[in-house]
mmCIF file of C-alpha atoms in Angstrom:
data_model
loop_
_atom_site.group_PDB
_atom_site.id
_atom_site.type_symbol
_atom_site.label_atom_id
_atom_site.label_comp_id
_atom_site.label_asym_id
_atom_site.label_seq_id
_atom_site.Cartn_x
_atom_site.Cartn_y
_atom_site.Cartn_z
ATOM 1 C CA ASP A 1 13.976 5.931 -36.540
ATOM 2 C CA ARG A 2 12.791 4.572 -33.041
ATOM 3 C CA LEU A 3 11.798 0.820 -34.606
ATOM 4 C CA LEU A 4 13.067 -0.988 -31.589
ATOM 5 C CA TYR A 5 15.158 -4.264 -34.566
ATOM 6 C CA ASN A 6 16.325 -1.081 -36.384
ATOM 7 C CA ILE A 7 17.268 0.868 -33.206
ATOM 8 C CA VAL A 8 19.353 -2.725 -32.178
ATOM 9 C CA LYS A 9 20.707 -3.177 -35.722
ATOM 10 C CA LYS A 10 22.351 0.037 -36.451
ATOM 11 C CA GLN A 11 24.671 -0.802 -33.357
ATOM 12 C CA ALA A 12 25.420 -4.573 -34.758
ATOM 13 C CA VAL A 13 29.086 -5.358 -36.588
ATOM 14 C CA LEU A 14 29.060 -9.057 -38.500
ATOM 15 C CA ASP A 15 30.536 -12.060 -35.302
ATOM 16 C CA ASN A 16 32.266 -12.798 -37.520
ATOM 17 C CA ILE A 17 35.100 -10.468 -38.179
ATOM 18 C CA ALA A 18 37.054 -8.664 -35.979
ATOM 19 C CA SER A 19 36.043 -5.282 -34.857
ATOM 20 C CA GLU A 20 36.825 -3.152 -31.706
ATOM 21 C CA PHE A 21 35.840 -5.289 -28.971
ATOM 22 C CA VAL A 22 36.374 -8.602 -30.834
ATOM 23 C CA GLU A 23 40.336 -8.979 -31.007
ATOM 24 C CA ALA A 24 41.225 -12.184 -33.260
ATOM 25 C CA SER A 25 40.819 -11.822 -37.249
ATOM 26 C CA THR A 26 37.759 -15.037 -37.098
ATOM 27 C CA GLY A 27 35.169 -13.202 -35.241
ATOM 28 C CA ILE A 28 33.898 -14.429 -31.172
ATOM 29 C CA ASP A 29 35.265 -17.735 -30.137
ATOM 30 C CA PHE A 30 32.489 -19.004 -28.029
ATOM 31 C CA GLY A 31 34.650 -20.939 -26.430
ATOM 32 C CA VAL A 32 36.019 -17.928 -24.140
ATOM 33 C CA ALA A 33 34.191 -16.168 -22.278
ATOM 34 C CA SER A 34 32.793 -12.803 -23.416
ATOM 35 C CA SER A 35 35.154 -9.787 -22.968
ATOM 36 C CA ASP A 36 36.804 -6.852 -24.111
ATOM 37 C CA THR A 37 38.480 -8.312 -26.493
ATOM 38 C CA ASN A 38 35.929 -11.208 -27.033
ATOM 39 C CA GLY A 39 32.538 -9.571 -27.390
ATOM 40 C CA LYS A 40 30.889 -6.422 -25.832
ATOM 41 C CA GLY A 41 28.220 -5.313 -27.638
ATOM 42 C CA ALA A 42 25.031 -6.069 -30.353
ATOM 43 C CA TYR A 43 26.684 -8.449 -33.159
ATOM 44 C CA THR A 44 24.664 -9.238 -36.179
ATOM 45 C CA ILE A 45 24.955 -13.275 -36.308
ATOM 46 C CA ALA A 46 27.037 -13.978 -39.621
ATOM 47 C CA SER A 47 25.335 -16.871 -41.614
ATOM 48 C CA THR A 48 22.107 -14.629 -41.688
ATOM 49 C CA LYS A 49 22.964 -10.947 -43.057
ATOM 50 C CA ASP A 50 21.705 -11.686 -46.121
ATOM 51 C CA ASP A 51 17.439 -12.298 -45.007
ATOM 52 C CA GLU A 52 14.983 -9.951 -44.723
ATOM 53 C CA TYR A 53 15.681 -9.662 -41.131
ATOM 54 C CA PRO A 54 19.204 -10.489 -39.967
ATOM 55 C CA VAL A 55 19.412 -12.032 -36.664
ATOM 56 C CA HIS A 56 21.239 -9.345 -34.122
ATOM 57 C CA TYR A 57 22.331 -10.498 -30.401
ATOM 58 C CA PHE A 58 23.680 -8.537 -27.329
ATOM 59 C CA ARG A 59 26.809 -10.045 -25.769
ATOM 60 C CA GLY A 60 29.188 -9.698 -22.525
ATOM 61 C CA ALA A 61 28.874 -6.104 -20.180
ATOM 62 C CA VAL A 62 27.025 -4.567 -21.998
ATOM 63 C CA THR A 63 24.897 -1.196 -20.128
ATOM 64 C CA ASN A 64 22.436 -0.562 -22.783
ATOM 65 C CA ASN A 65 20.267 -3.128 -23.507
ATOM 66 C CA ASN A 66 17.462 -2.427 -20.928
ATOM 67 C CA VAL A 67 13.824 -2.676 -21.779
ATOM 68 C CA LYS A 68 10.696 -1.026 -19.642
ATOM 69 C CA PHE A 69 7.331 -3.053 -20.985
ATOM 70 C CA ALA A 70 4.087 -4.180 -19.436
ATOM 71 C CA ARG A 71 5.590 -2.545 -16.365
ATOM 72 C CA PHE A 72 8.150 -5.045 -15.955
ATOM 73 C CA CYS A 73 11.910 -4.598 -16.767
ATOM 74 C CA TRP A 74 12.995 -6.531 -19.000
ATOM 75 C CA LYS A 75 17.209 -7.553 -21.000
ATOM 76 C CA ILE A 76 17.160 -7.383 -25.007
ATOM 77 C CA VAL A 77 18.620 -10.545 -25.678
ATOM 78 C CA ARG A 78 18.313 -10.554 -29.558
ATOM 79 C CA THR A 79 16.271 -10.054 -32.455
ATOM 80 C CA THR A 80 14.242 -12.895 -34.071
ATOM 81 C CA GLU A 81 13.807 -13.967 -37.613
ATOM 82 C CA THR A 82 10.880 -11.523 -38.617
ATOM 83 C CA GLY A 83 11.610 -8.635 -37.039
ATOM 84 C CA GLY A 84 10.323 -9.159 -33.360
ATOM 85 C CA VAL A 85 13.148 -8.315 -30.558
ATOM 86 C CA LYS A 86 13.489 -11.261 -27.673
ATOM 87 C CA LEU A 87 13.662 -10.003 -24.078
ATOM 88 C CA ILE A 88 14.303 -11.714 -20.748
ATOM 89 C CA TYR A 89 12.794 -10.916 -17.238
ATOM 90 C CA ASN A 90 14.363 -8.520 -15.510
ATOM 91 C CA GLY A 91 12.401 -7.766 -12.717
ATOM 92 C CA THR A 92 9.988 -4.206 -11.117
ATOM 93 C CA PRO A 93 10.958 -0.835 -11.864
ATOM 94 C CA ASN A 94 12.359 1.372 -9.242
ATOM 95 C CA GLU A 95 10.147 4.496 -7.550
ATOM 96 C CA ASN A 96 12.627 6.604 -10.815
ATOM 97 C CA GLY A 97 10.953 4.414 -13.564
ATOM 98 C CA GLY A 98 15.159 2.484 -13.800
ATOM 99 C CA CYS A 99 15.822 -0.688 -14.348
ATOM 100 C CA THR A 100 18.829 -0.586 -11.912
ATOM 101 C CA ASN A 101 18.179 -4.543 -10.506
ATOM 102 C CA THR A 102 20.995 -6.818 -11.488
ATOM 103 C CA THR A 103 21.344 -9.645 -9.636
ATOM 104 C CA GLY A 104 18.818 -11.625 -6.777
ATOM 105 C CA GLU A 105 15.540 -12.874 -6.535
ATOM 106 C CA ILE A 106 13.978 -9.838 -7.962
ATOM 107 C CA THR A 107 15.478 -10.724 -11.545
ATOM 108 C CA GLN A 108 12.892 -13.803 -11.514
ATOM 109 C CA VAL A 109 9.192 -13.968 -10.974
ATOM 110 C CA GLY A 110 9.826 -17.668 -8.724
ATOM 111 C CA THR A 111 11.692 -21.162 -8.525
ATOM 112 C CA SER A 112 10.169 -24.573 -10.125
ATOM 113 C CA GLN A 113 11.219 -27.940 -10.562
ATOM 114 C CA PHE A 114 11.474 -27.928 -14.556
ATOM 115 C CA GLY A 115 9.118 -31.213 -15.281
ATOM 116 C CA GLY A 116 9.048 -34.769 -14.403
ATOM 117 C CA ALA A 117 11.219 -37.319 -14.295
ATOM 118 C CA PHE A 118 10.238 -38.866 -17.481
ATOM 119 C CA ASN A 119 9.516 -35.447 -19.516
ATOM 120 C CA VAL A 120 11.915 -34.177 -21.952
ATOM 121 C CA GLY A 121 10.801 -30.802 -23.248
ATOM 122 C CA TYR A 122 9.138 -27.454 -22.395
ATOM 123 C CA GLY A 123 6.078 -29.261 -20.137
ATOM 124 C CA SER A 124 5.021 -29.034 -17.036
ATOM 125 C CA PRO A 125 5.101 -28.532 -13.587
ATOM 126 C CA ILE A 126 7.679 -24.995 -15.337
ATOM 127 C CA ARG A 127 5.607 -24.383 -18.347
ATOM 128 C CA GLU A 128 2.674 -24.443 -15.472
ATOM 129 C CA VAL A 129 4.205 -21.638 -13.980
ATOM 130 C CA ILE A 130 5.159 -19.734 -16.544
ATOM 131 C CA ASP A 131 1.588 -19.094 -18.108
ATOM 132 C CA THR A 132 0.028 -18.086 -14.820
ATOM 133 C CA TRP A 133 2.187 -15.853 -13.926
ATOM 134 C CA TYR A 134 1.398 -14.122 -17.978
ATOM 135 C CA SER A 135 -1.883 -14.827 -17.100
ATOM 136 C CA GLU A 136 -1.901 -12.771 -14.094
ATOM 137 C CA ASN A 137 0.375 -9.725 -15.645
ATOM 138 C CA MET A 138 0.385 -9.789 -19.509
ATOM 139 C CA MET A 139 -2.437 -10.102 -21.032
ATOM 140 C CA ASP A 140 -3.130 -6.640 -22.034
ATOM 141 C CA TYR A 141 -0.245 -6.517 -23.497
ATOM 142 C CA THR A 142 -0.117 -9.818 -25.894
ATOM 143 C CA LYS A 143 -1.262 -7.519 -28.719
ATOM 144 C CA TYR A 144 2.093 -6.205 -28.718
ATOM 145 C CA LEU A 145 4.148 -9.674 -28.870
ATOM 146 C CA GLU A 146 5.162 -12.258 -31.889
ATOM 147 C CA ASP A 147 4.267 -15.691 -31.948
ATOM 148 C CA THR A 148 7.980 -16.524 -32.645
ATOM 149 C CA VAL A 149 9.218 -20.126 -32.178
ATOM 150 C CA TRP A 150 10.893 -21.309 -28.748
ATOM 151 C CA CYS A 151 13.425 -24.038 -29.359
ATOM 152 C CA SER A 152 13.456 -27.206 -26.845
ATOM 153 C CA ASP A 153 15.584 -28.427 -29.054
ATOM 154 C CA GLY A 154 15.487 -32.976 -29.078
ATOM 155 C CA SER A 155 17.193 -33.607 -31.277
ATOM 156 C CA LEU A 156 19.509 -36.570 -30.012
ATOM 157 C CA TYR A 157 23.240 -35.881 -30.567
ATOM 158 C CA GLN A 158 24.729 -38.682 -29.534
ATOM 159 C CA GLU A 159 23.925 -41.888 -27.792
ATOM 160 C CA ASN A 160 25.876 -45.025 -25.486
ATOM 161 C CA PRO A 161 25.261 -46.861 -22.689
ATOM 162 C CA ASP A 162 25.631 -44.351 -19.797
ATOM 163 C CA ALA A 163 23.657 -41.680 -20.994
ATOM 164 C CA TRP A 164 21.667 -39.534 -24.266
ATOM 165 C CA TYR A 165 22.977 -36.323 -25.407
ATOM 166 C CA TRP A 166 20.529 -33.819 -27.320
ATOM 167 C CA GLY A 167 22.162 -31.976 -29.559
ATOM 168 C CA GLY A 168 22.536 -28.673 -27.833
ATOM 169 C CA MET A 169 25.258 -30.717 -25.714
ATOM 170 C CA GLU A 170 26.948 -30.985 -29.279
ATOM 171 C CA ARG A 171 26.217 -27.104 -29.753
ATOM 172 C CA ASN A 172 27.127 -25.676 -26.613
ATOM 173 C CA VAL A 173 29.358 -27.730 -24.609
ATOM 174 C CA TYR A 174 31.722 -29.450 -27.180
ATOM 175 C CA SER A 175 31.979 -27.185 -30.669
ATOM 176 C CA ASN A 176 31.395 -23.819 -29.452
ATOM 177 C CA LYS A 177 29.077 -23.512 -31.619
ATOM 178 C CA PRO A 178 25.618 -22.068 -30.922
ATOM 179 C CA SER A 179 23.232 -22.110 -32.874
ATOM 180 C CA ILE A 180 19.190 -19.996 -33.789
ATOM 181 C CA VAL A 181 18.136 -23.351 -36.280
ATOM 182 C CA CYS A 182 15.905 -25.271 -34.331
ATOM 183 C CA PRO A 183 16.402 -28.997 -36.532
ATOM 184 C CA ASN A 184 12.839 -30.410 -35.760
ATOM 185 C CA ASP A 185 9.716 -28.894 -35.917
ATOM 186 C CA ASP A 186 8.097 -30.898 -33.071
ATOM 187 C CA ASP A 187 10.291 -29.401 -30.679
ATOM 188 C CA LYS A 188 9.426 -25.666 -32.142
ATOM 189 C CA PHE A 189 6.975 -24.508 -29.241
ATOM 190 C CA THR A 190 4.873 -21.363 -30.845
ATOM 191 C CA VAL A 191 0.829 -21.013 -29.937
ATOM 192 C CA GLY A 192 -0.057 -21.012 -33.606
ATOM 193 C CA SER A 193 0.882 -24.119 -36.006
ATOM 194 C CA ASP A 194 2.867 -22.062 -39.240
ATOM 195 C CA LYS A 195 5.732 -21.896 -37.719
ATOM 196 C CA GLY A 196 5.766 -24.338 -35.054
ATOM 197 C CA ASN A 197 3.853 -27.089 -32.626
ATOM 198 C CA GLY A 198 1.520 -24.951 -32.343
ATOM 199 C CA LYS A 199 1.223 -25.840 -28.298
ATOM 200 C CA LEU A 200 1.928 -22.702 -26.520
ATOM 201 C CA THR A 201 -1.287 -21.045 -24.561
ATOM 202 C CA TYR A 202 0.341 -17.632 -24.454
ATOM 203 C CA PRO A 203 3.569 -16.142 -26.253
ATOM 204 C CA VAL A 204 6.406 -16.867 -23.602
ATOM 205 C CA ALA A 205 8.488 -19.233 -22.744
ATOM 206 C CA LEU A 206 12.500 -19.644 -21.420
ATOM 207 C CA LEU A 207 15.944 -18.645 -23.358
ATOM 208 C CA THR A 208 17.863 -21.298 -25.008
ATOM 209 C CA ALA A 209 21.135 -22.514 -24.415
ATOM 210 C CA ASP A 210 22.214 -21.258 -27.851
ATOM 211 C CA GLU A 211 20.871 -17.960 -26.736
ATOM 212 C CA ALA A 212 22.585 -17.466 -23.346
ATOM 213 C CA THR A 213 25.945 -18.726 -24.822
ATOM 214 C CA LEU A 214 25.709 -16.187 -27.279
ATOM 215 C CA ALA A 215 24.904 -13.867 -25.011
ATOM 216 C CA GLY A 216 28.154 -14.720 -23.252
ATOM 217 C CA SER A 217 27.564 -17.622 -20.389
ATOM 218 C CA GLY A 218 28.953 -20.016 -22.029
ATOM 219 C CA PHE A 219 29.919 -23.299 -20.824
ATOM 220 C CA LYS A 220 33.850 -23.180 -21.824
ATOM 221 C CA GLY A 221 33.971 -19.926 -21.263
ATOM 222 C CA TYR A 222 31.081 -18.026 -19.212
ATOM 223 C CA SER A 223 31.612 -14.465 -18.033
ATOM 224 C CA SER A 224 30.054 -12.718 -14.750
ATOM 225 C CA ASP A 225 30.177 -9.749 -16.967
ATOM 226 C CA SER A 226 27.417 -10.791 -18.854
ATOM 227 C CA TYR A 227 24.320 -8.885 -18.258
ATOM 228 C CA LEU A 228 22.463 -12.495 -18.023
ATOM 229 C CA TYR A 229 24.258 -12.728 -15.203
ATOM 230 C CA THR A 230 21.929 -12.400 -11.184
ATOM 231 C CA ASN A 231 24.138 -14.623 -9.061
ATOM 232 C CA GLN A 232 21.461 -17.066 -8.472
ATOM 233 C CA ASP A 233 20.481 -20.571 -10.872
ATOM 234 C CA TRP A 234 17.623 -20.254 -13.779
ATOM 235 C CA TRP A 235 16.420 -22.877 -15.967
ATOM 236 C CA LEU A 236 16.379 -23.082 -19.962
ATOM 237 C CA ILE A 237 14.358 -24.179 -22.432
ATOM 238 C CA THR A 238 17.254 -26.516 -23.512
ATOM 239 C CA PRO A 239 16.884 -29.993 -22.687
ATOM 240 C CA SER A 240 21.396 -31.776 -22.603
ATOM 241 C CA TYR A 241 20.718 -35.400 -21.582
ATOM 242 C CA VAL A 242 19.210 -38.420 -20.571
ATOM 243 C CA SER A 243 22.011 -40.159 -17.263
ATOM 244 C CA ILE A 244 21.337 -44.201 -17.430
ATOM 245 C CA SER A 245 21.548 -45.888 -13.976
ATOM 246 C CA ILE A 246 22.518 -49.712 -13.773
ATOM 247 C CA SER A 247 18.914 -50.075 -13.447
ATOM 248 C CA GLY A 248 18.374 -48.645 -16.717
ATOM 249 C CA ILE A 249 16.102 -45.755 -15.026
ATOM 250 C CA GLY A 250 16.838 -42.429 -17.037
ATOM 251 C CA TYR A 251 18.075 -39.254 -15.038
ATOM 252 C CA LEU A 252 16.968 -35.910 -17.452
ATOM 253 C CA LYS A 253 19.068 -33.123 -17.371
ATOM 254 C CA ASN A 254 18.277 -29.946 -18.614
ATOM 255 C CA PHE A 255 20.555 -26.883 -19.626
ATOM 256 C CA SER A 256 20.739 -23.575 -16.524
ATOM 257 C CA VAL A 257 22.395 -20.575 -15.657
ATOM 258 C CA THR A 258 24.072 -20.969 -12.271
ATOM 259 C CA SER A 259 24.797 -18.382 -9.886
ATOM 260 C CA ASP A 260 28.559 -18.039 -11.124
ATOM 261 C CA GLY A 261 27.101 -17.120 -14.542
ATOM 262 C CA VAL A 262 28.023 -20.540 -16.260
ATOM 263 C CA LEU A 263 25.991 -22.319 -18.459
ATOM 264 C CA ASP A 264 25.837 -25.859 -16.526
ATOM 265 C CA TYR A 265 24.119 -29.635 -18.493
ATOM 266 C CA TYR A 266 23.963 -31.202 -15.218
ATOM 267 C CA SER A 267 20.489 -29.481 -13.583
ATOM 268 C CA GLY A 268 18.104 -32.328 -13.104
ATOM 269 C CA VAL A 269 14.837 -31.333 -14.183
ATOM 270 C CA GLN A 270 13.569 -32.306 -10.459
ATOM 271 C CA THR A 271 15.274 -29.474 -8.788
ATOM 272 C CA ALA A 272 13.642 -25.962 -8.038
ATOM 273 C CA LEU A 273 15.604 -23.209 -10.123
ATOM 274 C CA GLY A 274 14.259 -19.226 -10.601
ATOM 275 C CA LEU A 275 12.427 -18.297 -13.768
ATOM 276 C CA ARG A 276 12.806 -15.508 -15.971
ATOM 277 C CA PRO A 277 9.693 -16.053 -18.705
ATOM 278 C CA SER A 278 11.190 -14.351 -22.016
ATOM 279 C CA ILE A 279 8.766 -12.484 -24.644
ATOM 280 C CA SER A 280 8.833 -11.324 -28.114
ATOM 281 C CA LEU A 281 7.909 -7.903 -29.150
ATOM 282 C CA GLY A 282 6.654 -7.502 -32.940
ATOM 283 C CA SER A 283 8.372 -6.199 -34.959
ATOM 284 C CA SER A 284 6.548 -3.297 -35.380
ATOM 285 C CA VAL A 285 7.076 -2.094 -31.752
ATOM 286 C CA VAL A 286 8.188 1.459 -31.493
ATOM 287 C CA VAL A 287 10.243 3.118 -28.625
ATOM 288 C CA ASP A 288 8.476 6.123 -26.753
ATOM 289 C CA SER A 289 11.587 7.304 -24.580
ATOM 290 C CA GLY A 290 15.064 6.202 -23.615
ATOM 291 C CA ASP A 291 18.666 5.397 -24.120
ATOM 292 C CA GLY A 292 18.649 1.543 -23.120
ATOM 293 C CA THR A 293 20.434 2.518 -20.165
ATOM 294 C CA ILE A 294 19.549 1.001 -16.385
ATOM 295 C CA ASP A 295 18.875 4.785 -15.441
ATOM 296 C CA SER A 296 16.685 5.451 -19.384
ATOM 297 C CA PRO A 297 15.232 2.092 -20.132
ATOM 298 C CA PHE A 298 13.639 2.126 -23.629
ATOM 299 C CA THR A 299 10.077 2.710 -22.746
ATOM 300 C CA ILE A 300 7.695 0.824 -25.787
ATOM 301 C CA LEU A 301 5.230 2.941 -27.268
ATOM 302 C CA LEU A 302 1.299 1.547 -26.088
#
């Protein structure tokens, strides 16, 4: 069976129990770094285990989640609720066809501000840059992708005179309980309107802070051993908070991953950080060759 979803599925174990690389009987602690005792490999989100398509994700210092698709290198992040496989951009293949990039600017498609000073959520200018990259490089491959949800969670978690905090702060900074559930329909960025808001032009966006936490790039427990680590600062799609000045002016902040591998919530939206586009392969995508390692990445049958 060469369905990419099933290849990931066969490796995964539940994330709420002890297993080969999880020491605690209660499973992974997302407030602690990914490690040989707190998650390294493929895991199943326990709350989805009885779904038609349980959601599986890679965490920590994994070496077998590399994909070569559309002339680019990608890392598998997780599967989706509809059997797709979500990827993050990781540069271009070397002369031997391997996906050996680990750090540096080659792991991203450029840099950009996230948005304007008063625009909460996934908007201009970052979306324009990513859409332009997609239109110039990915149009011939759209038929292999699914229209999944990209969650820019603007749900209000806490409000005080100094700041407003969005839901991503509660899950990834305070409670250490990342989630793939998008609370508000209007924050579900999609191309079509059947699953979400229909505001995307192309099926491409950015990872969420929750997906970075699942992968091992957490706020309290971060790790440069996580496969997401690139020694670069790069944007996530999740807003974090708005700080209110004495004059009443709000300053928007967004989640990012820093060059140290830390999940950061302080990044001002008008700061230029790296862009690592994310796409989701459809449920029927089949692997033609490869074992997912850097020298032999999964090559998708086209």
